[in-house]
JSON list of C-alpha atoms in Angstrom, two decimals:
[
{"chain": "A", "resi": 1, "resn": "UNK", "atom": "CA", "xyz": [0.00, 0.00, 0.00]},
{"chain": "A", "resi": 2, "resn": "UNK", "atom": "CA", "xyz": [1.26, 3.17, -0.88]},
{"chain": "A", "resi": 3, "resn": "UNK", "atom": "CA", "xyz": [2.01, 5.91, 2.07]},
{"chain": "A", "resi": 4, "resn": "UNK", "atom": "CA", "xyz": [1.91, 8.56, -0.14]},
{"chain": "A", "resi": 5, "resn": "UNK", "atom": "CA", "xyz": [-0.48, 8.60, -3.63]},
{"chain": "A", "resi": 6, "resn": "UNK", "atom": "CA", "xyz": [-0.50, 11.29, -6.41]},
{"chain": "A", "resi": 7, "resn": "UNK", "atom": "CA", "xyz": [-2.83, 12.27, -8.86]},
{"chain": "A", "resi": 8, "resn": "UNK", "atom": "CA", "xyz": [-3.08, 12.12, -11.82]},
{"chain": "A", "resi": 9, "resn": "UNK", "atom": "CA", "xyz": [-0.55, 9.58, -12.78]},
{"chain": "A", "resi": 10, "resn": "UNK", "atom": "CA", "xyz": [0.00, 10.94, -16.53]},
{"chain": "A", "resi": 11, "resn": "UNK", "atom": "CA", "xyz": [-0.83, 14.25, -17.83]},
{"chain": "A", "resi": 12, "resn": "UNK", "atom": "CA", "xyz": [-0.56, 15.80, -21.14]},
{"chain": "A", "resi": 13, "resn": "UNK", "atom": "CA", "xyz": [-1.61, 19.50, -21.60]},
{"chain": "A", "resi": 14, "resn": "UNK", "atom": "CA", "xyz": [-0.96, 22.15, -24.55]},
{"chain": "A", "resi": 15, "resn": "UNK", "atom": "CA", "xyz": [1.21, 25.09, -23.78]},
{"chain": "A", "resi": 16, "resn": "UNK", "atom": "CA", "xyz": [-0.83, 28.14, -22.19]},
{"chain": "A", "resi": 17, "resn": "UNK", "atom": "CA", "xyz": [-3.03, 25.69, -20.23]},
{"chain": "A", "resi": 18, "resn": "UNK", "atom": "CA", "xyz": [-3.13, 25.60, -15.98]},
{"chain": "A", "resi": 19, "resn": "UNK", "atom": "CA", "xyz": [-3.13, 22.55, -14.27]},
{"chain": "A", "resi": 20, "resn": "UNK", "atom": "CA", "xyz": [-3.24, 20.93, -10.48]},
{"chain": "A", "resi": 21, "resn": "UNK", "atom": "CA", "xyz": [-1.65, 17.69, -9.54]},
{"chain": "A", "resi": 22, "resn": "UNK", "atom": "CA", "xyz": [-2.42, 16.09, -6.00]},
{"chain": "A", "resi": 23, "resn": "UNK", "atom": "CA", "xyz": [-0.73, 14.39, -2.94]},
{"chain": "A", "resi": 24, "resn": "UNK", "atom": "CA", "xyz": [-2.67, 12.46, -0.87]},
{"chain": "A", "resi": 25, "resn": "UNK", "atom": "CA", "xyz": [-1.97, 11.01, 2.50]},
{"chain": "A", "resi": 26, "resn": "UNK", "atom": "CA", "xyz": [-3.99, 9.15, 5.32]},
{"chain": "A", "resi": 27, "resn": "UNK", "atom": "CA", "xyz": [-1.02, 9.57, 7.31]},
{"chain": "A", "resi": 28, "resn": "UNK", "atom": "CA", "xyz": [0.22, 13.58, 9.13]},
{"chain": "A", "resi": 29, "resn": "UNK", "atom": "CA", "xyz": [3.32, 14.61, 7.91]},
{"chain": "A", "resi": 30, "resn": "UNK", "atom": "CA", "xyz": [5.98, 16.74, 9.77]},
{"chain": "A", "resi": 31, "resn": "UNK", "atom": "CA", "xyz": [6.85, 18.02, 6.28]},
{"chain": "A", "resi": 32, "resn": "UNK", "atom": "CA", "xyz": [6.32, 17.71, 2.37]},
{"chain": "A", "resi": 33, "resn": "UNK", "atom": "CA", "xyz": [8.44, 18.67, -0.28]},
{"chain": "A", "resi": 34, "resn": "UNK", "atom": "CA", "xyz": [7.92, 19.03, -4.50]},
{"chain": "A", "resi": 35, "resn": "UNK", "atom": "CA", "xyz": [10.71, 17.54, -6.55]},
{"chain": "A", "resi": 36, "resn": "UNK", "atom": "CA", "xyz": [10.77, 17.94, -10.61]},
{"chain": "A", "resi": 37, "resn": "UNK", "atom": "CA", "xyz": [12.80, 15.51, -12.20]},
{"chain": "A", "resi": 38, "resn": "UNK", "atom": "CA", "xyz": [13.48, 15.96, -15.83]},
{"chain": "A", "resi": 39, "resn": "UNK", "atom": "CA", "xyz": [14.24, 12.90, -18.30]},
{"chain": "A", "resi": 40, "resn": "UNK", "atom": "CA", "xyz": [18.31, 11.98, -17.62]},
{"chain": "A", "resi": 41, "resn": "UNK", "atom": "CA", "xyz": [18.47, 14.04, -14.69]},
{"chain": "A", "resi": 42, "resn": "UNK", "atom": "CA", "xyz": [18.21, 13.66, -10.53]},
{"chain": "A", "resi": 43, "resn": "UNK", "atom": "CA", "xyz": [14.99, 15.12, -8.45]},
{"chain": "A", "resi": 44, "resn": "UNK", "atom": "CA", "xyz": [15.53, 18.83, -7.86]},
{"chain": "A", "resi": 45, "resn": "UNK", "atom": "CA", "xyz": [14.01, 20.49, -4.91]},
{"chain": "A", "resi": 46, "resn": "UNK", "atom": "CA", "xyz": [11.13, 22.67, -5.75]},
{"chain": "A", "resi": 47, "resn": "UNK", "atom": "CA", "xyz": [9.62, 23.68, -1.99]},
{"chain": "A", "resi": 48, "resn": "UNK", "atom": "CA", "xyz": [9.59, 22.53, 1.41]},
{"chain": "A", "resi": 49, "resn": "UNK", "atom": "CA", "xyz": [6.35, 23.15, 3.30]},
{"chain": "A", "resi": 50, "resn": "UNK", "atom": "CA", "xyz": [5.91, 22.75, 6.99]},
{"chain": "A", "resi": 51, "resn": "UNK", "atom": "CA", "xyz": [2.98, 24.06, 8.25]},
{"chain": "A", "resi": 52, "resn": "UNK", "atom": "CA", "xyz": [-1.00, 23.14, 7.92]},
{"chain": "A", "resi": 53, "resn": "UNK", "atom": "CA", "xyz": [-2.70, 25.37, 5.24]},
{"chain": "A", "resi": 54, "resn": "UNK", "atom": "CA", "xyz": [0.76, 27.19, 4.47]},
{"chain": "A", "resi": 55, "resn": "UNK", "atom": "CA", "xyz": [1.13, 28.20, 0.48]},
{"chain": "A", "resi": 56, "resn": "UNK", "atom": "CA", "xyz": [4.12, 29.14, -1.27]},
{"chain": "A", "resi": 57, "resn": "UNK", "atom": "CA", "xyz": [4.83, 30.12, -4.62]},
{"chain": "A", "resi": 58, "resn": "UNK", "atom": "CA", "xyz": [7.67, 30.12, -6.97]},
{"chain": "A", "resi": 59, "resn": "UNK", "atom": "CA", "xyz": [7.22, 31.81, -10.05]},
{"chain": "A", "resi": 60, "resn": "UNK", "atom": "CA", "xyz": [3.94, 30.17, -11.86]},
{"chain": "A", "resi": 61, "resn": "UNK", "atom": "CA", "xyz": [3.93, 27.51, -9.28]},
{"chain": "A", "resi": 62, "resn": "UNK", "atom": "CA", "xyz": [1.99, 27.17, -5.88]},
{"chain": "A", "resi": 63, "resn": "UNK", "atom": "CA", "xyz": [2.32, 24.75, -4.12]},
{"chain": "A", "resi": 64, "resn": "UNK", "atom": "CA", "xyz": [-0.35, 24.07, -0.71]},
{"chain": "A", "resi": 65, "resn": "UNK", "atom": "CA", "xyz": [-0.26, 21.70, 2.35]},
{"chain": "A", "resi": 66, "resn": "UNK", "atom": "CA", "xyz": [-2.93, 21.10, 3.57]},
{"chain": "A", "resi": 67, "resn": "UNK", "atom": "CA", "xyz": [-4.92, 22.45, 6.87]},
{"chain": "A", "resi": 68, "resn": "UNK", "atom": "CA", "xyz": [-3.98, 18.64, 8.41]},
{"chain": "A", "resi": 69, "resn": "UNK", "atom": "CA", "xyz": [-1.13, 18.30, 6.69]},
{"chain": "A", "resi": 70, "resn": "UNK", "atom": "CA", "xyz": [-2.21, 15.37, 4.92]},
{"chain": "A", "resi": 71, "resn": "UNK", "atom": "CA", "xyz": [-2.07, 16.34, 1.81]},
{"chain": "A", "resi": 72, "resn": "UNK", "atom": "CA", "xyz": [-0.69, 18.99, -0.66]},
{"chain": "A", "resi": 73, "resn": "UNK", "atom": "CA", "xyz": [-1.61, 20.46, -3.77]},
{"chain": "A", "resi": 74, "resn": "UNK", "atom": "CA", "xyz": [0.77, 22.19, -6.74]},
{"chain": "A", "resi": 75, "resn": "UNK", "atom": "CA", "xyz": [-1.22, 24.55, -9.39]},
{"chain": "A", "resi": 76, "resn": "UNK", "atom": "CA", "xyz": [1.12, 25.74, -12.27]},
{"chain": "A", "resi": 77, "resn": "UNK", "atom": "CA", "xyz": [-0.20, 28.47, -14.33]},
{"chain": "A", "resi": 78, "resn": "UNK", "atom": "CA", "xyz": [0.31, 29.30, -18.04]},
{"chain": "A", "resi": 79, "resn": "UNK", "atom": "CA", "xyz": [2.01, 25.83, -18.54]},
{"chain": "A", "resi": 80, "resn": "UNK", "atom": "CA", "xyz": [5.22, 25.87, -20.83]},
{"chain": "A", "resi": 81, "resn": "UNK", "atom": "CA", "xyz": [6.94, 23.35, -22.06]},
{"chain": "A", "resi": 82, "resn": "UNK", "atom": "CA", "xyz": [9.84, 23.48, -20.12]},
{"chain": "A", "resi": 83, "resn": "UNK", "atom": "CA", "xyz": [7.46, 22.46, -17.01]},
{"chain": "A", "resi": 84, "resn": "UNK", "atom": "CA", "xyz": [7.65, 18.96, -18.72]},
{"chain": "A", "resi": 85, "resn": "UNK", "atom": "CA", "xyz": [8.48, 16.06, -16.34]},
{"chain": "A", "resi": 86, "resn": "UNK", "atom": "CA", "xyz": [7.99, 13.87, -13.33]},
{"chain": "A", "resi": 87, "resn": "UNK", "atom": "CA", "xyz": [6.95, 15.65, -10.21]},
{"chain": "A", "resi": 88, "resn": "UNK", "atom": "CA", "xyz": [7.74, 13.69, -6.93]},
{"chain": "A", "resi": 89, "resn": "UNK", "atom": "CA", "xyz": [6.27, 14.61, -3.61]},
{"chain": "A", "resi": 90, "resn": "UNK", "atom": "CA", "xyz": [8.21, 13.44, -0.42]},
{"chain": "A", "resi": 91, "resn": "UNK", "atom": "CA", "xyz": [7.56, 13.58, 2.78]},
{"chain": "A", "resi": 92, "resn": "UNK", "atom": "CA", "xyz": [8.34, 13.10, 6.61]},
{"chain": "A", "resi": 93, "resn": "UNK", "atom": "CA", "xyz": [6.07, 11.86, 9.30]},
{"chain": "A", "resi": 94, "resn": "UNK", "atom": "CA", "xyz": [8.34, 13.11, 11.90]},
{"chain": "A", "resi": 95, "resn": "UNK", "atom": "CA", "xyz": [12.30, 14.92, 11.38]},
{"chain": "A", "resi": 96, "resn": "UNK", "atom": "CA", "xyz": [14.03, 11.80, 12.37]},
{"chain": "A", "resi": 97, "resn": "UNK", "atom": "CA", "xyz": [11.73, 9.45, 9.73]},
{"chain": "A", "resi": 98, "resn": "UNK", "atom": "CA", "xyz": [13.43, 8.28, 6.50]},
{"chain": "A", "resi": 99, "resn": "UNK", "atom": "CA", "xyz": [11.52, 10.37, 3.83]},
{"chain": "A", "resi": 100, "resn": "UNK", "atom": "CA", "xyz": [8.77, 8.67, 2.06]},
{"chain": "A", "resi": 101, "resn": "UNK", "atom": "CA", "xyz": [8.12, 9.31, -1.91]},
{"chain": "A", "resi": 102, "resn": "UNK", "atom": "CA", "xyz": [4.88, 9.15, -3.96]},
{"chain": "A", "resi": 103, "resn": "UNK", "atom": "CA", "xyz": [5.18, 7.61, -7.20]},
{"chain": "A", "resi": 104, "resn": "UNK", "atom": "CA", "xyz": [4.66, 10.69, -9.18]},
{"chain": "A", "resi": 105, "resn": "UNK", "atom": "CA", "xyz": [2.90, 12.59, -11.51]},
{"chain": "A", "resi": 106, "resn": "UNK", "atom": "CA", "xyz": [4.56, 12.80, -14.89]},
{"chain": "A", "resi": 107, "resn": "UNK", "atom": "CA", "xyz": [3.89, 16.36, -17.04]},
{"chain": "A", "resi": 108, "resn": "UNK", "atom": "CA", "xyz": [4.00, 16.65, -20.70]},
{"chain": "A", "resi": 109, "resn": "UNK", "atom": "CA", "xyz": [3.30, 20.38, -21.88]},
{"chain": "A", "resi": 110, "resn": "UNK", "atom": "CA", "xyz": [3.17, 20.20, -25.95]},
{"chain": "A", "resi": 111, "resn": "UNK", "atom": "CA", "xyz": [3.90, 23.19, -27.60]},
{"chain": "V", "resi": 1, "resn": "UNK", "atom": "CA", "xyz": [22.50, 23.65, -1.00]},
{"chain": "V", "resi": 2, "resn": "UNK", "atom": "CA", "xyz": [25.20, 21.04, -1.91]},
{"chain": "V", "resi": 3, "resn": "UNK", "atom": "CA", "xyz": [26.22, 19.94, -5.10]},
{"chain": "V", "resi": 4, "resn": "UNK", "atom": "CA", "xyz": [26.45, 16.66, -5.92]},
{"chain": "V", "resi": 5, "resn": "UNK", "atom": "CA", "xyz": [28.23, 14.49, -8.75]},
{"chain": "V", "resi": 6, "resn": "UNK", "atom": "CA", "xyz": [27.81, 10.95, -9.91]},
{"chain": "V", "resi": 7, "resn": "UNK", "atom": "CA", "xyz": [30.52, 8.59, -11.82]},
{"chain": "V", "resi": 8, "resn": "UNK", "atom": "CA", "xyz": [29.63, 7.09, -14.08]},
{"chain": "V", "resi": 9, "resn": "UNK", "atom": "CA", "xyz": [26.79, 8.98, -15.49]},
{"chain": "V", "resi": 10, "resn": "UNK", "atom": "CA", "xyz": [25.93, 5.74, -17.65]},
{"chain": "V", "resi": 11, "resn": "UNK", "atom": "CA", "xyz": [27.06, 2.63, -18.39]},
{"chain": "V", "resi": 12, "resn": "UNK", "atom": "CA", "xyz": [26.22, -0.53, -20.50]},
{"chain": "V", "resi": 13, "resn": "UNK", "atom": "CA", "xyz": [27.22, -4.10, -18.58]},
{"chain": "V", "resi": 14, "resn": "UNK", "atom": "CA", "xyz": [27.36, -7.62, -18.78]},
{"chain": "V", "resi": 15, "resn": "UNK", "atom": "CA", "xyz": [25.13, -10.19, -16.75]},
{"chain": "V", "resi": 16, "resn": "UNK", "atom": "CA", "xyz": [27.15, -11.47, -14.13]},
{"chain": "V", "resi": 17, "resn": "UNK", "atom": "CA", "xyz": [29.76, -8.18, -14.13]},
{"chain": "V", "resi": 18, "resn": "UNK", "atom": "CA", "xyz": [29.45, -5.66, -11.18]},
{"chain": "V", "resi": 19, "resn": "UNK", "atom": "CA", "xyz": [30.09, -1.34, -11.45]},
{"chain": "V", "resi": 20, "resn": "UNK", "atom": "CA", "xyz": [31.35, 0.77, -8.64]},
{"chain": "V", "resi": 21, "resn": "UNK", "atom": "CA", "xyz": [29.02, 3.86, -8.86]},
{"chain": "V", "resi": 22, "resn": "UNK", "atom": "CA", "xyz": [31.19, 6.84, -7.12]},
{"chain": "V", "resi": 23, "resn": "UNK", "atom": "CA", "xyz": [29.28, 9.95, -5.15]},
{"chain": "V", "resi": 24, "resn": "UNK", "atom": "CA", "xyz": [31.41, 13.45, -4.53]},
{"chain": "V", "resi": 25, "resn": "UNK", "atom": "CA", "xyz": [29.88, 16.23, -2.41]},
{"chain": "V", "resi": 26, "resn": "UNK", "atom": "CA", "xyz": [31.25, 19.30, -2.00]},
{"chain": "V", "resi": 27, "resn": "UNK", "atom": "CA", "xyz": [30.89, 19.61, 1.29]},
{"chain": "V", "resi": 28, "resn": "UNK", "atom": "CA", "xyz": [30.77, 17.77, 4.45]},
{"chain": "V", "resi": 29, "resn": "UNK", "atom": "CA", "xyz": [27.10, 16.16, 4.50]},
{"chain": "V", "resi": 30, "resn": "UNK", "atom": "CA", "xyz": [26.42, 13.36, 7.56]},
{"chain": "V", "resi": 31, "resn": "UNK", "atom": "CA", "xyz": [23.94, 12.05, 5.60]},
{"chain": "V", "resi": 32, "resn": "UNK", "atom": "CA", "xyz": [24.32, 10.14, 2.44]},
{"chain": "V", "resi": 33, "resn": "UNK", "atom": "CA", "xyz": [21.69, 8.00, 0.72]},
{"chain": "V", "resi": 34, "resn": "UNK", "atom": "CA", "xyz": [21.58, 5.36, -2.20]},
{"chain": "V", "resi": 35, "resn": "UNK", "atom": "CA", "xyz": [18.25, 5.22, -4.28]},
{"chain": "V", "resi": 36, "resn": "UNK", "atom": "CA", "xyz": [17.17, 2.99, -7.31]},
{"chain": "V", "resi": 37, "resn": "UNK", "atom": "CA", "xyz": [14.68, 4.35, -9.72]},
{"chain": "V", "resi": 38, "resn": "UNK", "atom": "CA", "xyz": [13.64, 1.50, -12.01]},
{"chain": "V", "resi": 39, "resn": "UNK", "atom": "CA", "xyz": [12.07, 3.12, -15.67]},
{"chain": "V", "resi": 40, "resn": "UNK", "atom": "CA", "xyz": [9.14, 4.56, -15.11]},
{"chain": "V", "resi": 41, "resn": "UNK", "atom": "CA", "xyz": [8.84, 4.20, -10.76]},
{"chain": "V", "resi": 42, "resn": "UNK", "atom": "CA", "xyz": [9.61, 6.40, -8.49]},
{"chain": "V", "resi": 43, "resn": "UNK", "atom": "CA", "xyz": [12.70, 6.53, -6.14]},
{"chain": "V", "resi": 44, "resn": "UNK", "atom": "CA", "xyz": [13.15, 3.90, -3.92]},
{"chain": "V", "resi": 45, "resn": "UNK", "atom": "CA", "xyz": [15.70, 3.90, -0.80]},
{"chain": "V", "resi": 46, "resn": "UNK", "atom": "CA", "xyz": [18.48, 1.28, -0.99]},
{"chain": "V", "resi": 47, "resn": "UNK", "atom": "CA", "xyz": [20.70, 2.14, 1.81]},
{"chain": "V", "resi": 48, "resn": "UNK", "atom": "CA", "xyz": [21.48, 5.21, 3.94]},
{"chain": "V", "resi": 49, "resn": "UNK", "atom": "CA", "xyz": [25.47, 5.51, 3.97]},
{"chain": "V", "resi": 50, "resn": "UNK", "atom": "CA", "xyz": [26.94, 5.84, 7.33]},
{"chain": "V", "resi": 51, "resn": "UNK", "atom": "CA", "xyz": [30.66, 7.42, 7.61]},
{"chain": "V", "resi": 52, "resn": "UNK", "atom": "CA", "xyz": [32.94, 4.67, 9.71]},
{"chain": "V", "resi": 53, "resn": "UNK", "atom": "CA", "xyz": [30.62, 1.90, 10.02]},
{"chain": "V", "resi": 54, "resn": "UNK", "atom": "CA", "xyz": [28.29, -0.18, 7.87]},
{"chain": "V", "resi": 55, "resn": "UNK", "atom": "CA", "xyz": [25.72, 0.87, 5.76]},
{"chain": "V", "resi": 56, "resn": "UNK", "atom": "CA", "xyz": [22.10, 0.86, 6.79]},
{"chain": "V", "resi": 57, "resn": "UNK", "atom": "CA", "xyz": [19.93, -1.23, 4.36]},
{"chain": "V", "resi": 58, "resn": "UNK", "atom": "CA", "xyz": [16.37, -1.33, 3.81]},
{"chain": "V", "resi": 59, "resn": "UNK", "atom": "CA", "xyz": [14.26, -4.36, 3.27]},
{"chain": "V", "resi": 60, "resn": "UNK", "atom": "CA", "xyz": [14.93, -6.41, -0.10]},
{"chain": "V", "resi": 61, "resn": "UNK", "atom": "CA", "xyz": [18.71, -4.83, -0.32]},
{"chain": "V", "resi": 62, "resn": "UNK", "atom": "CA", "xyz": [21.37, -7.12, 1.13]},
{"chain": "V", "resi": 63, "resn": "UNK", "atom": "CA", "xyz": [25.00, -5.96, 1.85]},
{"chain": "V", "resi": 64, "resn": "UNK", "atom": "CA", "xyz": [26.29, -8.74, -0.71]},
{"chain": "V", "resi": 65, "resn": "UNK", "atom": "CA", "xyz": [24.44, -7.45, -3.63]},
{"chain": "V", "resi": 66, "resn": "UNK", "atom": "CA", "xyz": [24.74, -3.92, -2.58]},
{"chain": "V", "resi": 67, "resn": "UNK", "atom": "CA", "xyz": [27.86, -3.24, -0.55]},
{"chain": "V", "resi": 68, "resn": "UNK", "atom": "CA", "xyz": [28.93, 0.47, 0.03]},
{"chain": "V", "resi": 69, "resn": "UNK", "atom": "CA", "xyz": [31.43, 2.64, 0.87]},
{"chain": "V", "resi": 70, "resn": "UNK", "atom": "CA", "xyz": [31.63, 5.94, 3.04]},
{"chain": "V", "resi": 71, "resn": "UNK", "atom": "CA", "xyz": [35.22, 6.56, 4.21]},
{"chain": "V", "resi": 72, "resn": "UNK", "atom": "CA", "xyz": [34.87, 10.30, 4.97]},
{"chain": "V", "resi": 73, "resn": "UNK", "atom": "CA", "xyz": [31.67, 13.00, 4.81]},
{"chain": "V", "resi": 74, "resn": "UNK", "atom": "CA", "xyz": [31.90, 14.26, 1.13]},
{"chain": "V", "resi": 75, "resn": "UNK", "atom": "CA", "xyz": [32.28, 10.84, -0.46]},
{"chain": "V", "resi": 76, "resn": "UNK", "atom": "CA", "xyz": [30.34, 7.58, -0.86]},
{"chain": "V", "resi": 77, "resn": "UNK", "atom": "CA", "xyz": [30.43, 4.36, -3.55]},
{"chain": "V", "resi": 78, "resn": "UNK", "atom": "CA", "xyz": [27.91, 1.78, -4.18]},
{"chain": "V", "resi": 79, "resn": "UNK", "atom": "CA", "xyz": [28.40, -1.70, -6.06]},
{"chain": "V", "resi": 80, "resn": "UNK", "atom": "CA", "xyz": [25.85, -3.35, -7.88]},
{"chain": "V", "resi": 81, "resn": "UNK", "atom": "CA", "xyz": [27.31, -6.59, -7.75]},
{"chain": "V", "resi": 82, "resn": "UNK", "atom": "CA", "xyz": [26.74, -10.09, -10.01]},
{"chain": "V", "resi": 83, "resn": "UNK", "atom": "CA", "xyz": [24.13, -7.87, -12.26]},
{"chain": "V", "resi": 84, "resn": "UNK", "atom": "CA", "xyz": [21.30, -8.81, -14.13]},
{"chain": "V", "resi": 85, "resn": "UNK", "atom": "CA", "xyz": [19.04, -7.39, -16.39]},
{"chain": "V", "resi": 86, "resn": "UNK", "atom": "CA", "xyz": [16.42, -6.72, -13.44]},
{"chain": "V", "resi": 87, "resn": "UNK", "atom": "CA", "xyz": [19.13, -4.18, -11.98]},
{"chain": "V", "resi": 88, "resn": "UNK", "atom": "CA", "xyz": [18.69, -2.27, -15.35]},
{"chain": "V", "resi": 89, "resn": "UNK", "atom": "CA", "xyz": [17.79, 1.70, -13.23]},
{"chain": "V", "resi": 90, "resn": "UNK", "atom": "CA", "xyz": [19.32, 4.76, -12.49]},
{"chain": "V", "resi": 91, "resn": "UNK", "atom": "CA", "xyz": [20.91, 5.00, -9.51]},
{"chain": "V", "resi": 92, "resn": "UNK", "atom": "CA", "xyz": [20.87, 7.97, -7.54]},
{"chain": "V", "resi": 93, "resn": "UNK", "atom": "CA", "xyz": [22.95, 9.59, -4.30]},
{"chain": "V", "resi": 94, "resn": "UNK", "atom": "CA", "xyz": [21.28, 11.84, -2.22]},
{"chain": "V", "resi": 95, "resn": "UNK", "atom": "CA", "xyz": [22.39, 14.13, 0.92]},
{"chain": "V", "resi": 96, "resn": "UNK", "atom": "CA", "xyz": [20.23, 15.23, 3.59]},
{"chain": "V", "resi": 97, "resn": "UNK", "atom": "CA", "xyz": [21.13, 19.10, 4.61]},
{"chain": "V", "resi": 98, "resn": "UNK", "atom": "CA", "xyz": [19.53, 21.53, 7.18]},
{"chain": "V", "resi": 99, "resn": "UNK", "atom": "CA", "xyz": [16.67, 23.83, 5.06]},
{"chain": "V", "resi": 100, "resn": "UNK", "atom": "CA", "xyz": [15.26, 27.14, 6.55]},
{"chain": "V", "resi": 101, "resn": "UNK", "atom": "CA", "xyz": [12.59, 24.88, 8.57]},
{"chain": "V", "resi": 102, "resn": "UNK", "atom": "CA", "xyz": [13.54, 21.07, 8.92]},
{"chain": "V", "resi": 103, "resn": "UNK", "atom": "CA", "xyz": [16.23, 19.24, 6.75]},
{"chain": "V", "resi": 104, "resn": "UNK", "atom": "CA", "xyz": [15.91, 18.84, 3.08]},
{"chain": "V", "resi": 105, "resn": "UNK", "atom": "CA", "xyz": [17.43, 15.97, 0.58]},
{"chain": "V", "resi": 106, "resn": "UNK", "atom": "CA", "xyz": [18.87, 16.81, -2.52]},
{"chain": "V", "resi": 107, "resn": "UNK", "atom": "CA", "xyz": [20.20, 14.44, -5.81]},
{"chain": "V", "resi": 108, "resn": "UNK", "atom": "CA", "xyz": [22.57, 13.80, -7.91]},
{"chain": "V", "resi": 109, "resn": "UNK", "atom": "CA", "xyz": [21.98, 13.34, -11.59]},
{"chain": "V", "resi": 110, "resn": "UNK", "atom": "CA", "xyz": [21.98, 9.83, -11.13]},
{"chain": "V", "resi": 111, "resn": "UNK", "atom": "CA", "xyz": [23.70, 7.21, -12.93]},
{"chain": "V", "resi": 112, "resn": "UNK", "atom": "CA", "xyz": [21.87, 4.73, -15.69]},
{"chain": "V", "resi": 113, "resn": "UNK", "atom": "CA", "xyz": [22.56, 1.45, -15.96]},
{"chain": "V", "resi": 114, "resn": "UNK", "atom": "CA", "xyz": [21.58, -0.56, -18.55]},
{"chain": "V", "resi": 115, "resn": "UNK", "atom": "CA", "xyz": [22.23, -4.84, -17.95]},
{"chain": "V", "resi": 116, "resn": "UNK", "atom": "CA", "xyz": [22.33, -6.76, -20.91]}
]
């Protein structure tokens, strides 16, 4: 059974378009971080969130946790095709646990 | 945030053969983890690399398939040993370092190996 599950598994959008992938816990977690990997390359750290309802943003990204911190939500706006790839979340049920990953949602933005 | 390189970045092997996958950090990092990624999956923890003693495996990775190295804090090596074409993944080091509000993992670009 999987700790952590993300939704949707595949998606495949045209440039301009917004979109929201999930990550979706039964379990609290201590903290939750985004990772984008791109095809022949490691996971690179996109945001660390720590606290219940807290949203951040980086550029045309926003990432939520949410208000149990179960869960967590990334929006990207105005979708390019450079957002292409997988996108990992990760998380922690306590600072000391090993980190846990989901098995990702994978992003294809077509020009 | 540290940065990480992997040696090699790729490589093609033999059933039976076994590669020594290197890890350099530019700094000191207590941490160090292995991860396999097999095509298509997402990451999944082999070992956490302990400096001075043994490594720290996690269930279905055995020392004798798997051993590692970690003789000081920037550098770490991991053998996939007697391969076969079920070890076919990219293999990926990762350090755990203090972010602004709990500690934070980062990745190297991994290394892909391909069994045949």
């Amino acid at each position: 059974t999987q700790l952590l599950e993300q939704s949707p598994q595949f998606l495949s959008i045209q440039e301009g378009e917004n979109l929201t992938v999930y990550c979706n816990s039964s379990s609290v977690f201590s903290s939750l971080q985004w990772y984008r990997q791109e095809p022949g390359e490691g996971p690179v750290l996109l945001v660390t969130v720590v606290t219940g309802g807290e949203v951040k943003k980086l550029k045309r990204l926003t990432f939520q946790f949410g208000d149990a911190r179960k869960d967590s939500s990334l929006h990207i706006t105005a979708a390019q095709p450079g957002d292409t790839g997988l996108y990992l979340c990760a998380a922690k049920k306590t600072s000391y646990d090993k980190v846990i990953f989901g098995p990702g949602t994978s992003l294809s933005v077509i020009p | 945030s540290a940065v990480i390189s992997q040696k090699p970045s790729r490589d093609i092997c033999q059933r039976g053969t076994s590669l020594t996958i290197q890890c350099q950090v530019d700094s000191q990092v207590t941490m160090m983890f292995w991860y396999r990624q097999q095509p298509g999956q997402s990451l999944t923890l082999i070992a956490t690399a302990n400096q001075g003693s043994e490594a720290t495996y996690e269930s279905g990775f055995v020392i004798d398939k798997f051993p590692i190295s970690r003789p000081n804090l920037t550098f770490s090596t991991l053998t996939v040993s007697n391969m076969s074409p079920e070890d076919s993944s990219i293999y990926l080091c990762s350090v755990e370092e203090p972010g602004q509000t709990t500690y934070e993992q980062y990745f190297g670009p991994g290394t892909r190996l391909t069994v045949t």
